[in-house]
Amino acid sequence: MIRKTTIPAALLFFAIAVLLSYCQQPENKRETEQEEDTVSVNASDSLDAATGLVIDDALPLVIGNCTACHSAKLITQNRASREGWKNMIVWMQETQKLWDLGENEDQILDYLAEHYAPEAEGRRKNLENIEWYDLK
Amino acid sequence: MSSVLGGKIVYANQMPEGLIPAALADTTEAFQLEGKHPDLVVLNDRPWNVETPPHLLDDEVTTAETLFVRNNGIPPREIDLNTWTLTIEGESAKQSKTYSLQELKDKFKHYTYQLTIECGGNGRNEFNPPAKGNQWSTGAVGCPEWTGVRLKDVLEDVGIKDDAVYIGYYGRDVHISNDPDKVVISRGVPMHKALEDEALIAWAMNGEDLPLMNGYPLRLVFGGWPASTSGKWLSKIVIRNKVHDGPKMGGDSYRVPCKPVAPGSKVPDDQMCIIESMPVKSLITYPKTGAKIKEGRKLDIRGHAWAGDLSVQSVDYSIDFGASWQPCQLRKPKNRMAWQHFSAQLDFPEKGYYEVWARATDSEGQMQPMLVPGWNPKGYLNNACHRIAVMVE
């Protein structure tokens, strides 16, 4: 279903070479189907088309530090308090080779705690995002 | 993917897993994992974690294109069947022995079983407070037919010392940091599980080679236990004289509080216990949620139920939010630890919005809860009843 495109070999070689070197590059971008998300971000938030992350001043820091090794989807599908996000960062530093975030850590944590905070859900939610159809 | 690009990708086997070719990076289409159904839901593309919507699990035997993917790392990039080996060693092995794939196939009797594998974190997205990790809904489960040799036959060929307690596996996947020395995941099972008849070292699924994302060319399969015990891209098994201590055997990984805790509790490591047999669970695979039907029409429903090491003795359905339950027809499993198929025909009393709930009961009388079960730090073992929405008009 994806648009057919021809691709200069040199461009692909370059992309592969860069990515093979180490996972320090921001992840390649594509739009994701937001309705597949199990959780919704505030309607007032605008989302970065490439990553699905909420746009604000700290976004470049988050993309640079948090999507070198894993997908942005791992952020957008999770919800945690500031402390919870901090614990995840510590775990990644202790076990997954994440670097010291230095003075950027506060800004990154502020961003995560503001845009990806837990919602009070109770013991079970209503069924949501039902796509109704006529059963044949 | 080559067909999408309109040209062969030279060196495609060296492309990092999850890399979207530059030519596709600006498309607005969702990227699809090769060999998997386009309607699977991608939770994470680095590493790949992909789940199956309930209506796509309607097949009695789960297909290669609809089996979920839960990768912790990157599948090996270069696989040569002629040089792939499996080594058995460890402090409780009588010797260290290495087999080629062909030797495994030639030396030991082949067995085929239909075995349910389910990710320990299936259903995580309903826990509150939320647990970190891939937010699986209901789709990290499947029940294909696996072919291989019995793990016990291979272990006995090597020789098991009397002090053996546990086995652990190692696979050839690569850590997402690309550090070649970092083990991605190395879990295992106690000897009694390792030595059961259905514990397989498998090379085939539904009569075909394993899909790459599901462990090609070789994997372990332990039915009914967290799928993380069923190591993929299998290259080594260690027979241990203690509980295996590889990555993801300790801390909160695949462990739950030994005693129930209040939601959000901090639980010390020494009060966490390893998940073994998974709890009873079921899934309505027909119709797809959101069905609209005319008043007076009977609705046929069907699905599967499973119960870890146990079997399922009954499945009931409710259309009144659990106030009353009616029995479904339930078939026997094809073999131990294969899911069982249920079906029923429903009548709705009047027009309106309904939810159809399914509730399985295992052979020891344990039922699925209607609400999310006991909270645990990593959001494992949510076996709450599956629900679909129906509108009668």
Short mmCIF file of C-alpha atoms in Angstrom, two decimals:
data_model
loop_
_atom_site.label_atom_id
_atom_site.label_comp_id
_atom_site.label_asym_id
_atom_site.label_seq_id
_atom_site.Cartn_x
_atom_site.Cartn_y
_atom_site.Cartn_z
CA MET A 1 0.00 0.00 0.00
CA ILE A 2 2.99 2.30 0.27
CA ARG A 3 3.64 4.78 -2.50
CA LYS A 4 6.04 3.39 -5.06
CA THR A 5 9.24 5.33 -5.20
CA THR A 6 12.52 4.70 -6.91
CA ILE A 7 15.53 5.23 -4.72
CA PRO A 8 19.05 6.25 -5.64
CA ALA A 9 21.37 3.49 -4.50
CA ALA A 10 23.85 5.99 -3.11
CA LEU A 11 21.22 7.44 -0.82
CA LEU A 12 20.35 4.03 0.56
CA PHE A 13 24.00 3.06 1.05
CA PHE A 14 24.53 6.28 2.94
CA ALA A 15 21.50 5.69 5.16
CA ILE A 16 22.54 2.14 5.92
CA ALA A 17 26.14 3.08 6.60
CA VAL A 18 25.11 5.79 9.01
CA LEU A 19 22.70 3.53 10.87
CA LEU A 20 25.04 0.59 11.02
CA SER A 21 27.69 2.71 12.69
CA TYR A 22 25.85 3.02 16.00
CA CYS A 23 22.37 3.81 17.21
CA GLN A 24 23.13 7.46 17.88
CA GLN A 25 20.98 8.80 15.11
CA PRO A 26 17.48 10.06 15.76
CA GLU A 27 15.09 7.44 14.49
CA ASN A 28 13.79 7.53 11.01
CA LYS A 29 10.47 9.20 10.83
CA ARG A 30 7.06 8.22 9.70
CA GLU A 31 3.57 9.06 10.73
CA THR A 32 1.87 6.58 12.95
CA GLU A 33 -1.79 5.83 13.14
CA GLN A 34 -2.70 7.70 16.28
CA GLU A 35 -6.06 5.98 16.63
CA GLU A 36 -4.21 2.75 17.30
CA ASP A 37 -2.86 4.22 20.51
CA THR A 38 -4.43 2.81 23.62
CA VAL A 39 -4.20 6.16 25.32
CA SER A 40 -4.92 9.67 24.15
CA VAL A 41 -2.92 12.80 24.64
CA ASN A 42 -4.74 16.05 25.48
CA ALA A 43 -6.71 17.22 22.49
CA SER A 44 -5.05 20.62 22.74
CA ASP A 45 -1.58 19.15 22.23
CA SER A 46 -0.18 19.20 18.74
CA LEU A 47 1.87 16.20 17.77
CA ASP A 48 5.11 15.96 15.86
CA ALA A 49 4.17 14.21 12.61
CA ALA A 50 7.39 12.24 12.49
CA THR A 51 7.45 10.79 16.01
CA GLY A 52 3.95 11.25 17.38
CA LEU A 53 5.45 13.07 20.39
CA VAL A 54 3.82 16.22 21.81
CA ILE A 55 5.44 19.38 20.43
CA ASP A 56 7.01 21.77 22.88
CA ASP A 57 10.41 23.39 23.44
CA ALA A 58 11.98 20.27 24.93
CA LEU A 59 11.00 18.02 22.00
CA PRO A 60 14.41 18.12 20.23
CA LEU A 61 16.10 17.11 23.50
CA VAL A 62 13.69 14.22 23.95
CA ILE A 63 14.11 13.02 20.37
CA GLY A 64 17.90 13.32 20.60
CA ASN A 65 18.29 11.49 23.89
CA CYS A 66 15.34 9.11 23.94
CA THR A 67 14.96 7.76 20.41
CA ALA A 68 18.57 6.86 19.63
CA CYS A 69 18.03 3.28 20.77
CA HIS A 70 14.28 2.72 20.90
CA SER A 71 11.18 3.86 19.12
CA ALA A 72 9.29 7.02 20.17
CA LYS A 73 6.30 4.71 20.48
CA LEU A 74 7.73 3.42 23.74
CA ILE A 75 7.28 6.95 25.12
CA THR A 76 3.91 7.78 23.60
CA GLN A 77 2.25 4.58 24.81
CA ASN A 78 3.47 4.91 28.42
CA ARG A 79 2.24 7.08 31.29
CA ALA A 80 4.14 7.83 34.51
CA SER A 81 4.76 10.46 37.16
CA ARG A 82 7.99 12.50 37.08
CA GLU A 83 9.45 10.03 39.56
CA GLY A 84 8.30 7.12 37.43
CA TRP A 85 9.96 8.54 34.32
CA LYS A 86 13.10 9.22 36.35
CA ASN A 87 13.13 5.56 37.47
CA MET A 88 12.88 4.44 33.85
CA ILE A 89 15.82 6.65 32.89
CA VAL A 90 17.90 5.27 35.77
CA TRP A 91 17.01 1.71 34.73
CA MET A 92 18.06 2.44 31.15
CA GLN A 93 21.33 3.94 32.39
CA GLU A 94 22.05 0.96 34.64
CA THR A 95 21.11 -1.79 32.20
CA GLN A 96 20.62 -0.48 28.65
CA LYS A 97 23.67 1.72 28.08
CA LEU A 98 21.83 5.05 28.19
CA TRP A 99 24.26 7.93 28.77
CA ASP A 100 24.15 10.55 31.53
CA LEU A 101 21.58 13.14 30.46
CA GLY A 102 23.43 15.86 32.39
CA GLU A 103 21.74 19.23 32.55
CA ASN A 104 19.14 18.13 30.00
CA GLU A 105 17.61 15.64 32.42
CA ASP A 106 15.41 18.15 34.23
CA GLN A 107 13.95 19.50 30.99
CA ILE A 108 13.35 15.99 29.67
CA LEU A 109 11.66 14.93 32.90
CA ASP A 110 9.51 18.09 32.93
CA TYR A 111 8.40 17.32 29.38
CA LEU A 112 7.56 13.67 30.14
CA ALA A 113 5.80 14.45 33.43
CA GLU A 114 3.70 17.16 31.79
CA HIS A 115 2.65 15.41 28.60
CA TYR A 116 2.68 11.74 29.60
CA ALA A 117 1.25 11.70 33.12
CA PRO A 118 -1.00 8.90 34.39
CA GLU A 119 -4.75 9.30 34.24
CA ALA A 120 -6.99 8.09 37.06
CA GLU A 121 -8.60 5.07 35.45
CA GLY A 122 -10.33 3.13 38.18
CA ARG A 123 -10.43 -0.65 37.91
CA ARG A 124 -11.59 -0.83 34.29
CA LYS A 125 -12.34 1.67 31.55
CA ASN A 126 -15.33 1.71 29.23
CA LEU A 127 -14.73 0.19 25.83
CA GLU A 128 -13.41 3.07 23.74
CA ASN A 129 -12.86 3.99 20.09
CA ILE A 130 -15.40 1.44 18.87
CA GLU A 131 -15.63 1.40 15.07
CA TRP A 132 -19.23 0.38 14.38
CA TYR A 133 -20.00 -1.71 11.31
CA ASP A 134 -22.96 -3.70 9.98
CA LEU A 135 -22.42 -7.41 10.63
CA LYS A 136 -23.30 -9.32 7.46
CA MET B 1 9.86 -4.40 1.17
CA SER B 2 11.71 -4.41 -2.15
CA SER B 3 8.40 -4.54 -3.98
CA VAL B 4 7.29 -1.43 -2.16
CA LEU B 5 10.46 0.42 -3.06
CA GLY B 6 10.24 -0.56 -6.70
CA GLY B 7 13.72 -2.07 -6.63
CA LYS B 8 15.82 -4.65 -4.86
CA ILE B 9 17.50 -3.48 -1.69
CA VAL B 10 21.09 -4.50 -2.12
CA TYR B 11 22.54 -5.65 1.22
CA ALA B 12 19.02 -5.87 2.63
CA ASN B 13 20.21 -8.53 5.05
CA GLN B 14 22.49 -5.96 6.63
CA MET B 15 19.79 -3.36 7.17
CA PRO B 16 19.30 -2.68 10.86
CA GLU B 17 16.05 -4.11 12.06
CA GLY B 18 13.33 -1.49 12.09
CA LEU B 19 15.16 0.84 9.73
CA ILE B 20 12.69 2.61 7.50
CA PRO B 21 14.43 3.13 4.16
CA ALA B 22 15.03 6.78 3.47
CA ALA B 23 12.78 6.55 0.43
CA LEU B 24 9.84 5.63 2.62
CA ALA B 25 10.59 7.91 5.52
CA ASP B 26 8.36 10.66 4.21
CA THR B 27 5.34 8.54 3.35
CA THR B 28 2.24 8.86 5.43
CA GLU B 29 1.49 5.15 5.20
CA ALA B 30 2.06 2.93 8.18
CA PHE B 31 5.09 0.71 7.84
CA GLN B 32 4.44 -2.98 7.81
CA LEU B 33 6.56 -5.74 9.21
CA GLU B 34 7.46 -8.17 6.45
CA GLY B 35 5.55 -11.44 6.61
CA LYS B 36 3.01 -10.06 9.08
CA HIS B 37 -0.62 -9.07 8.49
CA PRO B 38 -0.94 -5.32 7.75
CA ASP B 39 -3.61 -4.88 10.43
CA LEU B 40 -1.40 -5.99 13.30
CA VAL B 41 -0.78 -3.15 15.76
CA VAL B 42 2.79 -1.91 16.07
CA LEU B 43 3.52 -0.94 19.68
CA ASN B 44 7.22 -0.46 19.09
CA ASP B 45 9.38 -0.71 15.99
CA ARG B 46 12.76 -0.67 17.73
CA PRO B 47 12.71 -3.40 18.95
CA TRP B 48 9.67 -4.85 17.18
CA ASN B 49 6.66 -5.39 19.43
CA VAL B 50 3.54 -6.07 17.43
CA GLU B 51 0.17 -7.38 18.59
CA THR B 52 -2.79 -9.02 16.92
CA PRO B 53 -6.34 -7.63 17.11
CA PRO B 54 -8.76 -10.26 18.49
CA HIS B 55 -10.69 -10.80 15.23
CA LEU B 56 -7.44 -11.72 13.46
CA LEU B 57 -6.88 -14.56 15.95
CA ASP B 58 -10.03 -16.35 14.73
CA ASP B 59 -8.06 -19.20 13.10
CA GLU B 60 -8.05 -22.36 15.20
CA VAL B 61 -4.31 -22.62 14.55
CA THR B 62 -2.60 -19.22 14.63
CA THR B 63 -0.93 -18.38 11.31
CA ALA B 64 2.58 -17.05 10.78
CA GLU B 65 1.24 -13.71 9.61
CA THR B 66 -1.00 -13.22 12.64
CA LEU B 67 1.32 -14.43 15.43
CA PHE B 68 2.40 -11.54 17.64
CA VAL B 69 6.02 -10.38 17.87
CA ARG B 70 7.72 -9.54 21.16
CA ASN B 71 11.38 -8.82 20.52
CA ASN B 72 13.75 -7.59 23.22
CA GLY B 73 16.58 -7.01 20.76
CA ILE B 74 17.39 -7.25 17.09
CA PRO B 75 17.10 -10.62 15.33
CA PRO B 76 20.43 -11.93 13.98
CA ARG B 77 21.19 -10.33 10.62
CA GLU B 78 23.01 -13.20 8.98
CA ILE B 79 21.71 -16.71 9.45
CA ASP B 80 23.38 -19.69 7.80
CA LEU B 81 21.52 -22.94 8.40
CA ASN B 82 24.68 -24.90 7.62
CA THR B 83 26.69 -23.30 10.40
CA TRP B 84 23.96 -22.74 13.01
CA THR B 85 24.67 -24.77 16.13
CA LEU B 86 23.08 -25.48 19.49
CA THR B 87 25.39 -26.03 22.45
CA ILE B 88 24.26 -27.65 25.72
CA GLU B 89 26.51 -27.01 28.71
CA GLY B 90 26.40 -25.72 32.30
CA GLU B 91 27.44 -26.77 35.78
CA SER B 92 24.73 -29.47 35.88
CA ALA B 93 25.44 -30.87 32.41
CA LYS B 94 27.57 -34.03 32.39
CA GLN B 95 29.45 -32.68 29.35
CA SER B 96 29.37 -29.83 26.88
CA LYS B 97 27.96 -30.89 23.53
CA THR B 98 27.27 -29.02 20.30
CA TYR B 99 24.76 -30.06 17.62
CA SER B 100 24.27 -28.77 14.11
CA LEU B 101 20.68 -28.22 12.98
CA GLN B 102 20.93 -31.31 10.79
CA GLU B 103 22.23 -33.42 13.69
CA LEU B 104 19.30 -32.36 15.83
CA LYS B 105 16.89 -33.33 13.06
CA ASP B 106 18.64 -36.65 12.29
CA LYS B 107 19.42 -37.85 15.79
CA PHE B 108 16.16 -37.24 17.65
CA LYS B 109 12.52 -38.13 17.09
CA HIS B 110 10.34 -35.28 15.79
CA TYR B 111 7.18 -34.18 17.59
CA THR B 112 4.44 -31.74 16.66
CA TYR B 113 2.21 -30.03 19.23
CA GLN B 114 -0.17 -27.08 19.13
CA LEU B 115 1.02 -24.91 22.02
CA THR B 116 -0.26 -21.59 23.33
CA ILE B 117 2.35 -18.93 23.93
CA GLU B 118 1.38 -15.68 25.60
CA CYS B 119 3.53 -12.74 26.63
CA GLY B 120 3.57 -12.28 30.41
CA GLY B 121 2.70 -8.61 29.84
CA ASN B 122 -0.35 -9.27 27.66
CA GLY B 123 -3.10 -6.94 28.97
CA ARG B 124 -0.62 -4.54 30.59
CA ASN B 125 -2.44 -1.47 29.24
CA GLU B 126 -5.28 -1.84 31.76
CA PHE B 127 -3.22 -1.65 34.96
CA ASN B 128 -3.53 1.43 37.13
CA PRO B 129 -1.15 2.98 38.09
CA PRO B 130 0.32 2.21 34.68
CA ALA B 131 3.30 -0.09 34.37
CA LYS B 132 6.20 0.74 32.10
CA GLY B 133 6.81 -1.30 29.01
CA ASN B 134 4.98 -2.18 25.85
CA GLN B 135 1.32 -1.44 26.46
CA TRP B 136 -0.15 -4.71 25.19
CA SER B 137 -3.93 -4.94 25.02
CA THR B 138 -5.14 -8.47 24.27
CA GLY B 139 -3.09 -9.52 21.28
CA ALA B 140 0.20 -10.93 22.61
CA VAL B 141 -1.01 -14.51 22.41
CA GLY B 142 -1.18 -17.21 19.76
CA CYS B 143 -1.42 -20.95 19.34
CA PRO B 144 0.42 -22.24 16.28
CA GLU B 145 1.52 -25.82 15.72
CA TRP B 146 5.20 -26.32 16.48
CA THR B 147 7.51 -29.05 15.22
CA GLY B 148 10.87 -30.01 16.64
CA VAL B 149 12.56 -32.38 19.05
CA ARG B 150 11.85 -32.87 22.71
CA LEU B 151 14.12 -30.77 24.90
CA LYS B 152 14.35 -33.70 27.31
CA ASP B 153 15.68 -36.04 24.61
CA VAL B 154 18.50 -33.61 23.86
CA LEU B 155 19.26 -32.89 27.54
CA GLU B 156 19.35 -36.63 28.29
CA ASP B 157 21.68 -37.21 25.35
CA VAL B 158 24.10 -34.73 26.94
CA GLY B 159 23.53 -36.05 30.46
CA ILE B 160 21.83 -34.26 33.35
CA LYS B 161 23.52 -34.24 36.76
CA ASP B 162 21.44 -35.03 39.83
CA ASP B 163 21.79 -31.47 41.14
CA ALA B 164 20.10 -29.85 38.10
CA VAL B 165 17.52 -27.23 39.07
CA TYR B 166 16.85 -25.06 36.04
CA ILE B 167 17.70 -24.55 32.39
CA GLY B 168 18.54 -21.21 30.78
CA TYR B 169 18.72 -20.26 27.12
CA TYR B 170 20.89 -17.93 25.06
CA GLY B 171 19.93 -16.68 21.60
CA ARG B 172 21.73 -14.85 18.86
CA ASP B 173 19.69 -11.65 18.91
CA VAL B 174 21.61 -8.38 19.30
CA HIS B 175 21.07 -5.75 21.98
CA ILE B 176 19.36 -2.59 20.68
CA SER B 177 22.43 -0.58 21.71
CA ASN B 178 24.27 -2.73 19.11
CA ASP B 179 26.78 -3.79 21.80
CA PRO B 180 27.79 -7.28 20.62
CA ASP B 181 28.77 -8.36 24.14
CA LYS B 182 25.46 -7.49 25.78
CA VAL B 183 23.05 -10.40 26.28
CA VAL B 184 19.54 -9.27 25.30
CA ILE B 185 17.53 -11.76 27.35
CA SER B 186 18.40 -15.11 28.89
CA ARG B 187 15.54 -16.77 30.76
CA GLY B 188 14.56 -20.34 31.46
CA VAL B 189 12.39 -22.83 33.32
CA PRO B 190 12.75 -25.31 36.19
CA MET B 191 13.69 -28.90 35.30
CA HIS B 192 10.15 -30.28 35.68
CA LYS B 193 8.95 -27.93 32.94
CA ALA B 194 12.01 -28.53 30.78
CA LEU B 195 11.51 -32.30 30.92
CA GLU B 196 7.82 -32.45 30.03
CA ASP B 197 6.84 -34.14 26.76
CA GLU B 198 5.62 -30.96 25.08
CA ALA B 199 8.76 -28.87 25.77
CA LEU B 200 10.24 -28.50 22.30
CA ILE B 201 13.33 -27.28 20.53
CA ALA B 202 11.46 -26.25 17.40
CA TRP B 203 12.47 -25.32 13.86
CA ALA B 204 9.02 -25.30 12.25
CA MET B 205 5.69 -23.60 12.77
CA ASN B 206 2.59 -24.88 10.96
CA GLY B 207 4.86 -27.05 8.81
CA GLU B 208 7.01 -24.15 7.59
CA ASP B 209 10.31 -22.66 8.76
CA LEU B 210 9.83 -20.40 11.77
CA PRO B 211 9.26 -16.74 10.78
CA LEU B 212 12.41 -14.67 11.37
CA MET B 213 10.61 -12.47 13.91
CA ASN B 214 9.44 -15.57 15.78
CA GLY B 215 12.88 -17.13 16.19
CA TYR B 216 14.12 -18.56 12.86
CA PRO B 217 15.91 -20.93 12.61
CA LEU B 218 15.53 -22.46 16.09
CA ARG B 219 13.68 -21.71 19.30
CA LEU B 220 12.37 -23.19 22.51
CA VAL B 221 8.63 -23.59 23.01
CA PHE B 222 7.14 -24.01 26.48
CA GLY B 223 3.36 -23.96 26.27
CA GLY B 224 1.39 -22.14 28.95
CA TRP B 225 4.29 -20.21 30.53
CA PRO B 226 5.30 -16.63 29.76
CA ALA B 227 6.50 -16.64 26.16
CA SER B 228 9.75 -15.04 27.32
CA THR B 229 10.76 -18.53 28.54
CA SER B 230 10.55 -19.79 24.95
CA GLY B 231 13.89 -18.43 23.76
CA LYS B 232 14.24 -17.44 20.10
CA TRP B 233 17.24 -17.66 17.72
CA LEU B 234 18.38 -20.39 20.08
CA SER B 235 22.11 -21.13 20.21
CA LYS B 236 22.82 -22.35 23.73
CA ILE B 237 21.09 -24.03 26.65
CA VAL B 238 22.68 -24.17 30.07
CA ILE B 239 21.68 -26.75 32.70
CA ARG B 240 21.98 -24.93 36.00
CA ASN B 241 22.43 -26.12 39.61
CA LYS B 242 20.45 -23.07 40.76
CA VAL B 243 17.66 -20.86 39.43
CA HIS B 244 19.00 -19.36 36.19
CA ASP B 245 20.27 -15.80 36.67
CA GLY B 246 20.50 -14.41 33.12
CA PRO B 247 19.22 -10.97 32.09
CA LYS B 248 15.47 -10.57 32.78
CA MET B 249 15.37 -13.32 35.43
CA GLY B 250 15.57 -10.89 38.37
CA GLY B 251 14.15 -7.63 39.69
CA ASP B 252 10.67 -6.86 38.38
CA SER B 253 11.22 -8.76 35.11
CA TYR B 254 8.67 -11.51 34.59
CA ARG B 255 8.15 -11.57 38.35
CA VAL B 256 5.17 -10.57 40.48
CA PRO B 257 4.79 -9.92 44.21
CA CYS B 258 4.75 -13.26 46.07
CA LYS B 259 1.93 -11.88 48.22
CA PRO B 260 -0.76 -9.47 46.95
CA VAL B 261 0.10 -5.76 47.24
CA ALA B 262 -1.87 -2.51 47.05
CA PRO B 263 -1.75 -0.72 43.67
CA GLY B 264 1.38 1.37 43.30
CA SER B 265 3.32 -0.38 46.09
CA LYS B 266 7.10 -0.58 45.98
CA VAL B 267 7.99 -4.27 46.28
CA PRO B 268 11.51 -5.33 47.36
CA ASP B 269 13.29 -7.85 45.11
CA ASP B 270 13.23 -10.58 47.75
CA GLN B 271 9.43 -10.42 47.82
CA MET B 272 9.03 -10.98 44.08
CA CYS B 273 8.37 -14.46 42.61
CA ILE B 274 9.00 -15.72 39.07
CA ILE B 275 5.87 -16.16 36.95
CA GLU B 276 5.36 -19.81 36.01
CA SER B 277 2.07 -21.17 34.61
CA MET B 278 -0.09 -18.37 33.16
CA PRO B 279 -3.66 -17.82 34.42
CA VAL B 280 -6.89 -18.89 32.71
CA LYS B 281 -7.93 -16.57 29.89
CA SER B 282 -10.11 -16.32 26.79
CA LEU B 283 -10.66 -14.18 23.74
CA ILE B 284 -13.75 -13.56 21.60
CA THR B 285 -12.44 -13.76 18.04
CA TYR B 286 -15.79 -13.49 16.21
CA PRO B 287 -17.43 -11.12 15.66
CA LYS B 288 -15.06 -8.18 15.65
CA THR B 289 -16.05 -5.62 18.30
CA GLY B 290 -18.45 -2.95 17.05
CA ALA B 291 -20.92 -5.28 15.32
CA LYS B 292 -24.35 -3.78 14.52
CA ILE B 293 -27.17 -6.29 14.05
CA LYS B 294 -30.91 -6.07 13.43
CA GLU B 295 -33.31 -6.69 16.30
CA GLY B 296 -34.40 -10.33 16.50
CA ARG B 297 -31.28 -11.70 14.84
CA LYS B 298 -29.33 -14.37 16.70
CA LEU B 299 -25.63 -13.67 17.05
CA ASP B 300 -23.06 -16.44 16.77
CA ILE B 301 -19.91 -15.84 18.79
CA ARG B 302 -16.73 -17.88 18.99
CA GLY B 303 -13.23 -17.72 20.36
CA HIS B 304 -10.50 -19.56 22.25
CA ALA B 305 -9.72 -20.23 25.91
CA TRP B 306 -6.51 -21.41 27.56
CA ALA B 307 -5.15 -21.93 31.08
CA GLY B 308 -1.38 -22.24 31.29
CA ASP B 309 -0.41 -25.77 32.33
CA LEU B 310 -4.06 -26.61 33.03
CA SER B 311 -7.04 -27.13 30.76
CA VAL B 312 -10.26 -25.13 30.53
CA GLN B 313 -13.36 -26.83 31.94
CA SER B 314 -15.96 -24.28 30.82
CA VAL B 315 -16.52 -20.92 29.14
CA ASP B 316 -19.56 -18.75 29.86
CA TYR B 317 -20.79 -15.53 28.29
CA SER B 318 -22.71 -12.57 29.67
CA ILE B 319 -24.61 -9.82 27.84
CA ASP B 320 -25.66 -7.97 31.03
CA PHE B 321 -22.29 -6.88 32.44
CA GLY B 322 -21.78 -10.05 34.42
CA ALA B 323 -25.14 -10.13 36.20
CA SER B 324 -25.97 -13.48 34.60
CA TRP B 325 -23.96 -16.05 32.66
CA GLN B 326 -24.84 -18.67 30.05
CA PRO B 327 -22.63 -21.60 29.01
CA CYS B 328 -20.79 -21.79 25.70
CA GLN B 329 -19.99 -24.98 23.82
CA LEU B 330 -16.36 -25.84 24.50
CA ARG B 331 -14.13 -28.23 22.62
CA LYS B 332 -11.35 -30.33 24.10
CA PRO B 333 -7.75 -29.22 23.43
CA LYS B 334 -5.92 -30.81 20.50
CA ASN B 335 -3.17 -31.69 22.98
CA ARG B 336 -2.12 -30.51 26.42
CA MET B 337 -1.49 -26.70 26.51
CA ALA B 338 -3.31 -26.01 23.23
CA TRP B 339 -6.06 -23.44 23.39
CA GLN B 340 -9.67 -24.66 23.24
CA HIS B 341 -12.38 -23.32 20.97
CA PHE B 342 -15.70 -22.09 22.34
CA SER B 343 -18.87 -20.95 20.61
CA ALA B 344 -22.40 -19.84 21.46
CA GLN B 345 -25.52 -18.42 19.89
CA LEU B 346 -26.86 -15.30 21.61
CA ASP B 347 -30.31 -13.70 21.76
CA PHE B 348 -30.69 -10.05 22.70
CA PRO B 349 -33.93 -9.04 24.44
CA GLU B 350 -34.33 -5.57 22.88
CA LYS B 351 -32.59 -2.84 20.91
CA GLY B 352 -29.63 -1.10 22.46
CA TYR B 353 -25.95 -1.18 23.34
CA TYR B 354 -24.57 -4.45 24.67
CA GLU B 355 -21.22 -5.82 25.66
CA VAL B 356 -20.53 -9.52 25.24
CA TRP B 357 -18.19 -10.78 27.93
CA ALA B 358 -16.52 -14.21 27.94
CA ARG B 359 -15.30 -15.90 31.10
CA ALA B 360 -13.30 -19.12 31.16
CA THR B 361 -12.92 -21.47 34.15
CA ASP B 362 -9.86 -23.70 34.44
CA SER B 363 -9.73 -27.36 35.44
CA GLU B 364 -9.14 -26.36 39.07
CA GLY B 365 -12.16 -24.04 39.21
CA GLN B 366 -10.32 -20.72 38.89
CA MET B 367 -12.25 -18.17 36.80
CA GLN B 368 -11.25 -15.06 34.94
CA PRO B 369 -12.02 -11.89 36.90
CA MET B 370 -14.37 -9.33 35.36
CA LEU B 371 -12.12 -6.51 36.57
CA VAL B 372 -8.38 -6.12 36.21
CA PRO B 373 -6.73 -8.52 38.68
CA GLY B 374 -4.19 -7.72 41.40
CA TRP B 375 -1.80 -4.91 40.59
CA ASN B 376 1.88 -5.71 40.16
CA PRO B 377 4.83 -3.43 39.38
CA LYS B 378 5.35 -4.51 35.76
CA GLY B 379 1.74 -5.08 34.78
CA TYR B 380 1.80 -8.83 34.20
CA LEU B 381 -0.98 -11.43 34.17
CA ASN B 382 -4.04 -9.35 33.34
CA ASN B 383 -6.57 -12.07 32.55
CA ALA B 384 -9.72 -9.96 32.95
CA CYS B 385 -12.64 -11.02 30.76
CA HIS B 386 -12.47 -9.98 27.14
CA ARG B 387 -15.34 -7.73 26.04
CA ILE B 388 -16.79 -6.81 22.65
CA ALA B 389 -19.37 -4.12 21.88
CA VAL B 390 -22.58 -4.99 20.00
CA MET B 391 -25.41 -2.66 18.90
CA VAL B 392 -28.87 -4.09 18.29
CA GLU B 393 -30.96 -1.80 16.05
#
